[in-house]
Coordinates of C-alpha atoms and ligand atoms in Angstrom, one line a residue:
X1 CA 30.8 -39.4 -84.6
X2 CA 31.3 -37.8 -81.2
X3 CA 30.0 -40.9 -79.4
X4 CA 33.1 -42.8 -80.4
X5 CA 35.4 -40.2 -78.9
X6 CA 35.8 -39.7 -75.2
X7 CA 35.7 -35.9 -75.2
X8 CA 36.4 -35.6 -71.5
X9 CA 39.7 -37.6 -72.1
X10 CA 40.3 -35.2 -75.0
X11 CA 39.9 -32.2 -72.7
X12 CA 42.2 -33.8 -70.1
X13 CA 44.8 -34.6 -72.7
X14 CA 44.8 -30.9 -73.9
X15 CA 45.2 -29.7 -70.3
X16 CA 48.1 -32.2 -69.8
X17 CA 50.0 -30.6 -72.7
X18 CA 49.6 -27.1 -71.2
X19 CA 50.5 -28.4 -67.7
X20 CA 53.8 -29.7 -69.1
X21 CA 54.6 -26.3 -70.6
X22 CA 53.7 -24.5 -67.4
X23 CA 55.4 -27.0 -65.2
X24 CA 52.2 -27.0 -63.3
X25 CA 52.2 -28.4 -59.8
X26 CA 50.8 -32.0 -59.9
X27 CA 48.2 -31.4 -57.3
X28 CA 46.9 -28.3 -59.0
X29 CA 46.8 -30.2 -62.3
X30 CA 44.7 -32.9 -60.6
X31 CA 42.3 -30.2 -59.3
X32 CA 42.0 -28.6 -62.7
X33 CA 41.3 -31.9 -64.5
X34 CA 38.2 -32.4 -62.4
X35 CA 35.0 -30.5 -62.1
X36 CA 34.2 -28.7 -58.8
X37 CA 30.5 -29.7 -58.8
X38 CA 28.3 -31.9 -60.9
X39 CA 24.6 -32.4 -60.4
X40 CA 22.5 -35.0 -62.2
X41 CA 18.8 -34.5 -62.1
X42 CA 15.9 -36.7 -63.2
X43 CA 12.7 -34.9 -63.5
X44 CA 9.1 -35.6 -64.8
X45 CA 7.3 -33.7 -67.5
X46 CA 3.6 -34.4 -68.2
X47 CA 3.5 -34.6 -72.0
X48 CA 0.7 -33.3 -74.2
X49 CA -0.9 -36.8 -74.3
X50 CA -1.1 -36.8 -70.5
X51 CA 1.7 -39.3 -70.0
X52 CA 4.6 -38.6 -67.7
X53 CA 8.1 -38.8 -69.2
X54 CA 11.2 -38.6 -67.1
X55 CA 14.2 -36.6 -68.5
X56 CA 17.8 -36.7 -67.3
X57 CA 19.8 -33.4 -67.1
X58 CA 23.1 -32.1 -65.7
X59 CA 24.8 -29.0 -64.6
X60 CA 28.5 -29.1 -64.1
X61 CA 30.6 -26.3 -62.7
X62 CA 34.3 -26.8 -63.4
X63 CA 36.1 -24.0 -61.7
X64 CA 35.2 -20.9 -59.6
X65 CA 38.7 -19.4 -59.0
X66 CA 38.2 -16.4 -61.4
X67 CA 34.5 -15.7 -60.7
X68 CA 31.0 -17.2 -61.0
X69 CA 30.7 -20.0 -63.5
X70 CA 29.3 -19.4 -66.9
X71 CA 28.3 -21.7 -69.8
X72 CA 25.5 -22.8 -72.0
X73 CA 22.6 -25.3 -71.7
X74 CA 22.5 -27.9 -74.4
X75 CA 19.4 -30.0 -75.4
X76 CA 20.6 -33.0 -77.4
X77 CA 19.8 -36.8 -77.3
X78 CA 23.5 -37.8 -77.0
X79 CA 24.6 -35.7 -74.0
X80 CA 25.9 -37.2 -70.9
X81 CA 27.6 -36.1 -67.7
X82 CA 31.1 -36.8 -69.0
X83 CA 30.7 -34.7 -72.2
X84 CA 29.0 -31.9 -70.2
X85 CA 32.1 -31.9 -67.9
X86 CA 34.4 -31.6 -70.8
X87 CA 32.3 -28.7 -72.1
X88 CA 32.4 -27.0 -68.7
X89 CA 36.2 -27.4 -68.6
X90 CA 36.5 -25.8 -72.0
X91 CA 34.4 -22.9 -70.8
X92 CA 36.9 -22.3 -67.9
X93 CA 39.8 -22.0 -70.4
X94 CA 37.7 -19.9 -72.8
X95 CA 36.8 -17.3 -70.2
X96 CA 40.4 -17.2 -69.0
X97 CA 41.8 -16.8 -72.6
X98 CA 39.7 -13.8 -73.3
X99 CA 40.2 -12.6 -69.7
X100 CA 36.6 -12.3 -68.5
X101 CA 35.9 -12.9 -64.8
X102 CA 34.2 -16.3 -64.9
X103 CA 34.9 -19.9 -64.4
X104 CA 33.4 -22.5 -66.7
X105 CA 30.1 -24.5 -66.5
X106 CA 27.8 -26.4 -68.8
X107 CA 24.3 -27.9 -68.5
X108 CA 22.5 -30.3 -70.6
X109 CA 19.3 -32.3 -71.0
X110 CA 19.1 -35.6 -72.8
X111 CA 16.3 -34.8 -75.2
X112 CA 15.5 -34.6 -78.9
X113 CA 13.7 -31.3 -79.1
X114 CA 12.3 -32.2 -82.5
X115 CA 10.0 -34.6 -80.8
X116 CA 8.6 -32.0 -78.4
X117 CA 5.7 -29.5 -78.8
X118 CA 6.5 -25.9 -77.8
X119 CA 4.4 -26.4 -74.7
X120 CA 6.4 -29.5 -73.7
X121 CA 9.6 -27.7 -74.3
X122 CA 8.5 -24.9 -72.0
X123 CA 7.5 -27.3 -69.3
X124 CA 10.7 -29.3 -69.6
X125 CA 12.8 -26.1 -69.4
X126 CA 10.9 -24.6 -66.4
X127 CA 11.2 -27.9 -64.5
X128 CA 14.9 -28.3 -65.4
X129 CA 15.5 -24.7 -64.2
X130 CA 13.8 -25.4 -60.9
X131 CA 15.9 -28.6 -60.5
X132 CA 19.2 -26.9 -61.0
X133 CA 18.4 -23.7 -59.1
X134 CA 20.2 -25.0 -56.0
X135 CA 23.5 -24.1 -57.8
X136 CA 22.5 -21.6 -60.5
X137 CA 22.2 -17.9 -59.8
X138 CA 23.1 -14.4 -61.0
X139 CA 26.2 -14.3 -58.7
X140 CA 27.1 -18.0 -58.8
X141 CA 26.4 -19.7 -62.2
X142 CA 24.9 -18.1 -65.2
X143 CA 23.5 -20.3 -68.1
X144 CA 23.2 -19.2 -71.8
X145 CA 22.1 -20.8 -75.0
X146 CA 24.0 -23.7 -76.6
X147 CA 23.0 -26.5 -79.1
X148 CA 19.3 -27.0 -79.0
X149 CA 18.4 -23.9 -76.9
X150 CA 17.8 -20.3 -77.8
X151 CA 16.6 -16.9 -76.5
X152 CA 13.1 -18.3 -75.8
X153 CA 14.5 -21.1 -73.6
X154 CA 16.5 -18.5 -71.7
X155 CA 13.4 -16.4 -71.2
X156 CA 11.6 -19.3 -69.6
X157 CA 14.6 -20.0 -67.4
X158 CA 14.7 -16.3 -66.3
X159 CA 11.0 -16.2 -65.7
X160 CA 11.2 -19.4 -63.6
X161 CA 13.9 -17.9 -61.4
X162 CA 12.0 -14.5 -61.2
X163 CA 8.8 -16.3 -60.1
X164 CA 10.8 -18.1 -57.4
X165 CA 12.5 -15.0 -56.1
X166 CA 9.5 -12.7 -56.4
X167 CA 11.3 -10.1 -58.5
X168 CA 12.7 -9.8 -62.0
X169 CA 16.1 -11.4 -62.2
X170 CA 17.6 -10.8 -65.7
X171 CA 21.2 -11.5 -64.6
X172 CA 20.5 -15.2 -64.0
X173 CA 20.8 -16.1 -67.7
X174 CA 22.3 -14.5 -70.8
X175 CA 21.3 -14.8 -74.4
X176 CA 17.8 -13.6 -73.5
X177 CA 15.4 -11.7 -75.8
X178 CA 16.1 -8.0 -75.9
X179 CA 12.7 -7.2 -74.3
X180 CA 13.8 -9.1 -71.2
X181 CA 17.2 -7.6 -70.6
X182 CA 19.1 -9.3 -73.5
X183 CA 22.0 -7.6 -75.2
X184 CA 22.2 -6.1 -78.6
X185 CA 24.6 -8.3 -80.7
X186 CA 24.4 -11.4 -78.5
X187 CA 22.7 -13.6 -81.1
X188 CA 25.4 -12.9 -83.7
X189 CA 28.3 -12.7 -81.2
X190 CA 29.8 -16.2 -81.6
X191 CA 29.7 -16.1 -85.4
X192 CA 31.1 -12.5 -85.4
X193 CA 34.0 -13.6 -83.2
X194 CA 34.8 -16.5 -85.5
X195 CA 35.0 -14.2 -88.4
X196 CA 37.2 -11.7 -86.5
X197 CA 39.5 -14.5 -85.5
X198 CA 39.6 -15.8 -89.1
X199 CA 40.5 -12.3 -90.3
X200 CA 43.3 -12.0 -87.8
X201 CA 44.7 -15.4 -88.8
X202 CA 44.5 -14.5 -92.5
X203 CA 46.6 -11.4 -91.7
X204 CA 49.2 -13.4 -89.9
X205 CA 49.4 -16.0 -92.7
X206 CA 49.5 -13.4 -95.4
X207 CA 46.2 -14.7 -96.9
X208 CA 43.4 -12.6 -98.3
X209 CA 40.1 -12.9 -96.5
X210 CA 38.5 -11.1 -99.4
X211 CA 38.0 -13.7 -102.2
X212 CA 38.9 -16.6 -99.9
X213 CA 36.9 -19.9 -100.3
X214 CA 35.2 -20.9 -97.0
X215 CA 33.5 -24.1 -95.9
X216 CA 31.3 -24.0 -92.9
X217 CA 30.3 -27.2 -91.1
X218 CA 27.0 -26.7 -89.2
X219 CA 24.3 -24.1 -90.0
X220 CA 23.0 -23.3 -86.5
X221 CA 23.5 -20.0 -84.7
X222 CA 27.3 -20.1 -85.0
X223 CA 27.8 -21.5 -88.5
X224 CA 25.0 -19.5 -90.2
X225 CA 26.1 -16.2 -88.8
X226 CA 29.8 -16.9 -89.5
X227 CA 28.9 -17.8 -93.1
X228 CA 26.9 -14.6 -93.6
X229 CA 29.5 -12.3 -92.1
X230 CA 32.3 -14.1 -94.0
X231 CA 30.3 -13.6 -97.2
X232 CA 29.7 -9.9 -96.3
X233 CA 33.4 -9.4 -96.0
X234 CA 34.1 -10.7 -99.4
X235 CA 34.7 -14.4 -98.9
X236 CA 32.9 -17.0 -101.0
X237 CA 31.2 -19.7 -99.0
X238 CA 31.4 -22.8 -101.2
X239 CA 30.2 -25.5 -98.8
X240 CA 27.8 -25.7 -95.8
X241 CA 26.1 -28.4 -93.9
X242 CA 23.4 -29.0 -91.3
X243 CA 22.3 -32.1 -89.4
X244 CA 20.7 -33.5 -92.6
X245 CA 23.5 -33.2 -95.0
X246 CA 26.0 -31.0 -96.9
X247 CA 25.9 -28.9 -100.1
X248 CA 28.6 -27.5 -102.4
X249 CA 28.8 -24.9 -105.1
X250 CA 32.3 -23.8 -106.2
X251 CA 30.8 -20.4 -107.3
X252 CA 29.4 -19.7 -103.8
X253 CA 26.2 -20.4 -101.9
X254 CA 23.6 -17.6 -101.2
X255 CA 23.8 -17.6 -97.4
X256 CA 21.0 -15.2 -96.7
X257 CA 18.6 -17.2 -98.9
X258 CA 19.7 -20.5 -97.2
X259 CA 19.1 -18.9 -93.7
X260 CA 15.7 -17.4 -94.6
X261 CA 14.2 -20.2 -96.8
X262 CA 15.8 -23.5 -95.9
X263 CA 17.6 -23.5 -92.5
X264 CA 15.5 -24.9 -89.6
X265 CA 12.8 -26.1 -92.0
X266 CA 11.9 -29.7 -92.3
X267 CA 14.1 -30.6 -95.3
X268 CA 17.0 -28.2 -94.2
X269 CA 19.5 -26.6 -96.4
X270 CA 19.9 -29.7 -98.7
X271 CA 16.6 -28.7 -100.3
X272 CA 18.4 -25.8 -101.9
X273 CA 18.5 -26.7 -105.6
X274 CA 21.5 -25.0 -107.2
X275 CA 24.3 -27.1 -105.7
X276 CA 25.8 -30.6 -105.4
X277 CA 24.6 -32.7 -102.4
X278 CA 27.7 -34.2 -100.7
X279 CA 28.4 -36.1 -97.5
X280 CA 29.8 -34.6 -94.3
X281 CA 33.2 -36.3 -95.0
X282 CA 33.3 -34.8 -98.5
X283 CA 32.4 -31.4 -97.0
X284 CA 35.4 -31.5 -94.7
X285 CA 37.7 -32.5 -97.6
X286 CA 36.5 -29.7 -100.0
X287 CA 39.1 -27.6 -101.8
X288 CA 39.0 -24.3 -99.8
X289 CA 41.1 -21.8 -98.0
X290 CA 39.3 -21.7 -94.6
X291 CA 37.2 -24.3 -92.8
X292 CA 34.9 -23.3 -89.9
X293 CA 33.8 -26.5 -88.1
X294 CA 30.7 -25.1 -86.3
X295 CA 28.6 -28.2 -85.6
X296 CA 29.5 -30.6 -82.8
X297 CA 32.6 -32.1 -81.2
X298 CA 35.1 -34.7 -82.6
X299 CA 34.5 -34.0 -86.3
X300 CA 38.1 -33.7 -87.4
X301 CA 39.8 -36.9 -86.3
X302 CA 42.9 -38.9 -86.9
X303 CA 41.0 -40.6 -89.7
X304 CA 40.0 -37.6 -91.8
X305 CA 42.6 -34.9 -90.8
X306 CA 44.8 -36.0 -93.7
X307 CA 42.1 -35.1 -96.2
X308 CA 41.6 -31.5 -95.1
X309 CA 42.6 -29.1 -97.8
X310 CA 41.9 -25.8 -96.0
X311 CA 45.0 -23.8 -95.0
X312 CA 43.2 -22.5 -91.9
X313 CA 40.7 -24.1 -89.5
X314 CA 38.7 -21.8 -87.2
X315 CA 36.7 -23.7 -84.6
X316 CA 33.2 -22.4 -84.3
X317 CA 32.1 -25.5 -82.4
X318 CA 33.5 -26.7 -79.0
X319 CA 36.0 -29.5 -79.4
X320 CA 35.6 -30.2 -83.1
X321 CA 39.2 -31.4 -83.5
X322 CA 40.6 -34.4 -81.6
X323 CA 44.2 -34.3 -80.3
X324 CA 45.5 -36.8 -82.9
X325 CA 43.9 -34.7 -85.6
X326 CA 45.7 -31.7 -84.1
X327 CA 49.0 -33.4 -84.6
X328 CA 48.3 -34.3 -88.2
X329 CA 47.1 -30.8 -89.1
X330 CA 50.1 -29.2 -87.4
X331 CA 52.5 -31.5 -89.3
X332 CA 50.7 -30.6 -92.5
X333 CA 51.2 -26.8 -91.8
X334 CA 47.5 -26.1 -91.3
X335 CA 46.8 -23.5 -88.7
X336 CA 44.0 -24.2 -86.2
X337 CA 42.5 -21.3 -84.3
X338 CA 41.2 -23.2 -81.3
X339 CA 37.6 -23.1 -79.9
X340 CA 38.6 -21.5 -76.6
X341 CA 39.7 -18.5 -78.6
X342 CA 37.8 -18.6 -81.9
X343 CA 34.3 -19.1 -80.5
X344 CA 34.7 -17.0 -77.4
X345 CA 32.7 -14.2 -78.9
X346 CA 29.5 -15.7 -77.5
X347 CA 30.5 -15.7 -73.9
X348 CA 32.2 -12.3 -74.3
X349 CA 28.9 -10.7 -75.3
X350 CA 27.2 -12.9 -72.6
X351 CA 29.5 -11.1 -70.1
X352 CA 28.5 -7.7 -71.6
X353 CA 24.8 -8.8 -71.2
X354 CA 25.3 -9.8 -67.6
X355 CA 27.1 -6.5 -66.8
X356 CA 24.3 -4.5 -68.5
X357 CA 21.7 -6.5 -66.5
X358 CA 23.4 -5.9 -63.2
X359 CA 23.7 -2.2 -63.9
X360 CA 20.3 -1.8 -65.6
X361 CA 22.2 0.2 -68.2
X362 CA 22.1 -0.9 -71.8
X363 CA 24.5 -0.4 -74.7
X364 CA 24.0 0.2 -78.4
X365 CA 24.8 -2.6 -80.8
X366 CA 27.8 -0.7 -82.3
X367 CA 29.4 -0.4 -78.8
X368 CA 28.9 -4.1 -78.1
X369 CA 30.4 -5.1 -81.5
X370 CA 33.4 -2.7 -81.1
X371 CA 34.1 -4.0 -77.6
X372 CA 33.8 -7.6 -78.8
X373 CA 36.1 -7.0 -81.7
X374 CA 38.7 -5.3 -79.5
X375 CA 38.7 -8.3 -77.0
X376 CA 38.9 -10.9 -79.9
X377 CA 41.8 -9.1 -81.6
X378 CA 43.7 -8.5 -78.4
X379 CA 43.3 -12.1 -77.3
X380 CA 44.2 -13.4 -80.7
X381 CA 47.4 -11.3 -80.6
X382 CA 48.3 -12.7 -77.1
X383 CA 47.8 -16.3 -78.2
X384 CA 49.7 -15.7 -81.4
X385 CA 52.7 -14.2 -79.6
X386 CA 52.6 -17.1 -77.0
X387 CA 52.6 -19.6 -79.9
X388 CA 55.7 -18.0 -81.4
X389 CA 57.4 -17.7 -78.1
X390 CA 56.9 -21.4 -77.2
X391 CA 57.2 -22.6 -80.9
X392 CA 54.0 -24.5 -80.5
X393 CA 50.5 -24.6 -82.1
X394 CA 47.7 -22.1 -81.3
X395 CA 45.7 -24.5 -79.1
X396 CA 48.6 -25.1 -76.8
X397 CA 49.4 -21.4 -76.7
X398 CA 45.8 -20.6 -75.8
X399 CA 45.9 -23.2 -73.1
X400 CA 49.2 -21.9 -71.7
X401 CA 47.5 -18.5 -71.3
X402 CA 44.1 -19.8 -70.0
X403 CA 45.4 -22.5 -67.7
X404 CA 48.0 -20.1 -66.2
X405 CA 45.4 -17.5 -65.5
X406 CA 43.3 -20.0 -63.7
X407 CA 46.2 -21.6 -61.9
X408 CA 47.4 -18.1 -60.7
X409 CA 43.9 -17.4 -59.3
X410 CA 43.9 -20.6 -57.4
X411 CA 45.2 -20.3 -53.8
Ligands
LIG1 N1 27.3 -21.9 -75.3 C1 28.3 -20.9 -75.6 C2 29.7 -21.4 -75.6 O1 29.9 -22.6 -75.6 C3 28.1 -19.6 -74.9 C4 28.2 -19.7 -73.4 C5 27.8 -18.4 -72.6 O2 27.6 -17.4 -73.3 O3 27.8 -18.5 -71.4 O4 30.6 -20.7 -75.5

């Protein structure tokens, strides 16, 4: 669905709303609506059959006023430089909303990883890392996992940088394996943050998290962890989906079993027997208390926002709700905890990982989780208070805080 929506325009429209509230100088607004740097690289990979295939990749740095740029690397067949720019811009606001000292960046490679062998994936990753090393570095721009990439991919990127510099350089990427300077709690951090944000929102709305019915769109790193932690905290996860389809059971789905036996396998979670198979549109319209869109962008649109039955939407994905859908949800009294707050847990623990790498001093998981929870709760409270002060929605409130922090840091 995302190919029909211009996500960069979406990101610019969101910025424009905040700019009006902040009475932002026109020139500064113009600066913030564009990326600072974009590179497009085309690079060859010798495939297992001996043939050369050329891949296109991007690294976009949106803003460096508050520190080095930070953001994931995405491997997906539908990426382009415009979407990558929107994602970089969202990273800038996200880092500012939770007040960590970074600007936003994003990278991507147009590739369907399902069609690659592990060896091809490693070669593609190492070559892409070499191509973007002119702007990436532990003090300038620090990648992390995103859709289609994981700790193994980060390990290859770190190793490529370490080979080029002649010494081990863990601070150049986050989301690495623990053995290579990764942080405790990083894999779960985004999903954990989503559940903390959902808990805070429930408290504000007078809703019980315990016993709430939850629907999770997407069963990747974010959705699967958010579903598991929500279940652990007493919620009933009634619907989930992955790229192959969606499943529903009003009595609850066994998240651990889905993760261990079905997710990431050929057939995916729809192979699980004790449930109804439904479409993505039916999933979004399920009767539930909370919806965690944790897949890709532009999923809740002007067309389907009227069908959403959840009272609370907590955005695990980046950009899952379009601006016209935002209006509809707000008119219908549905609260949306926006991506730049709700899914910031990942980059917060990335920040912790980077700090640990630079200091060569590592923390225990409990310490990581406690510090993450404190930042999520504090940021949530600030956004909530700003929302009430300006009588607006949570996305606009988060943007008011984030954009102001970036604007104030720009001389
Ligand atoms: N890709 C994640 C995001 O969109 C994490 C970025 C990071 O940790 O740098 O927030």
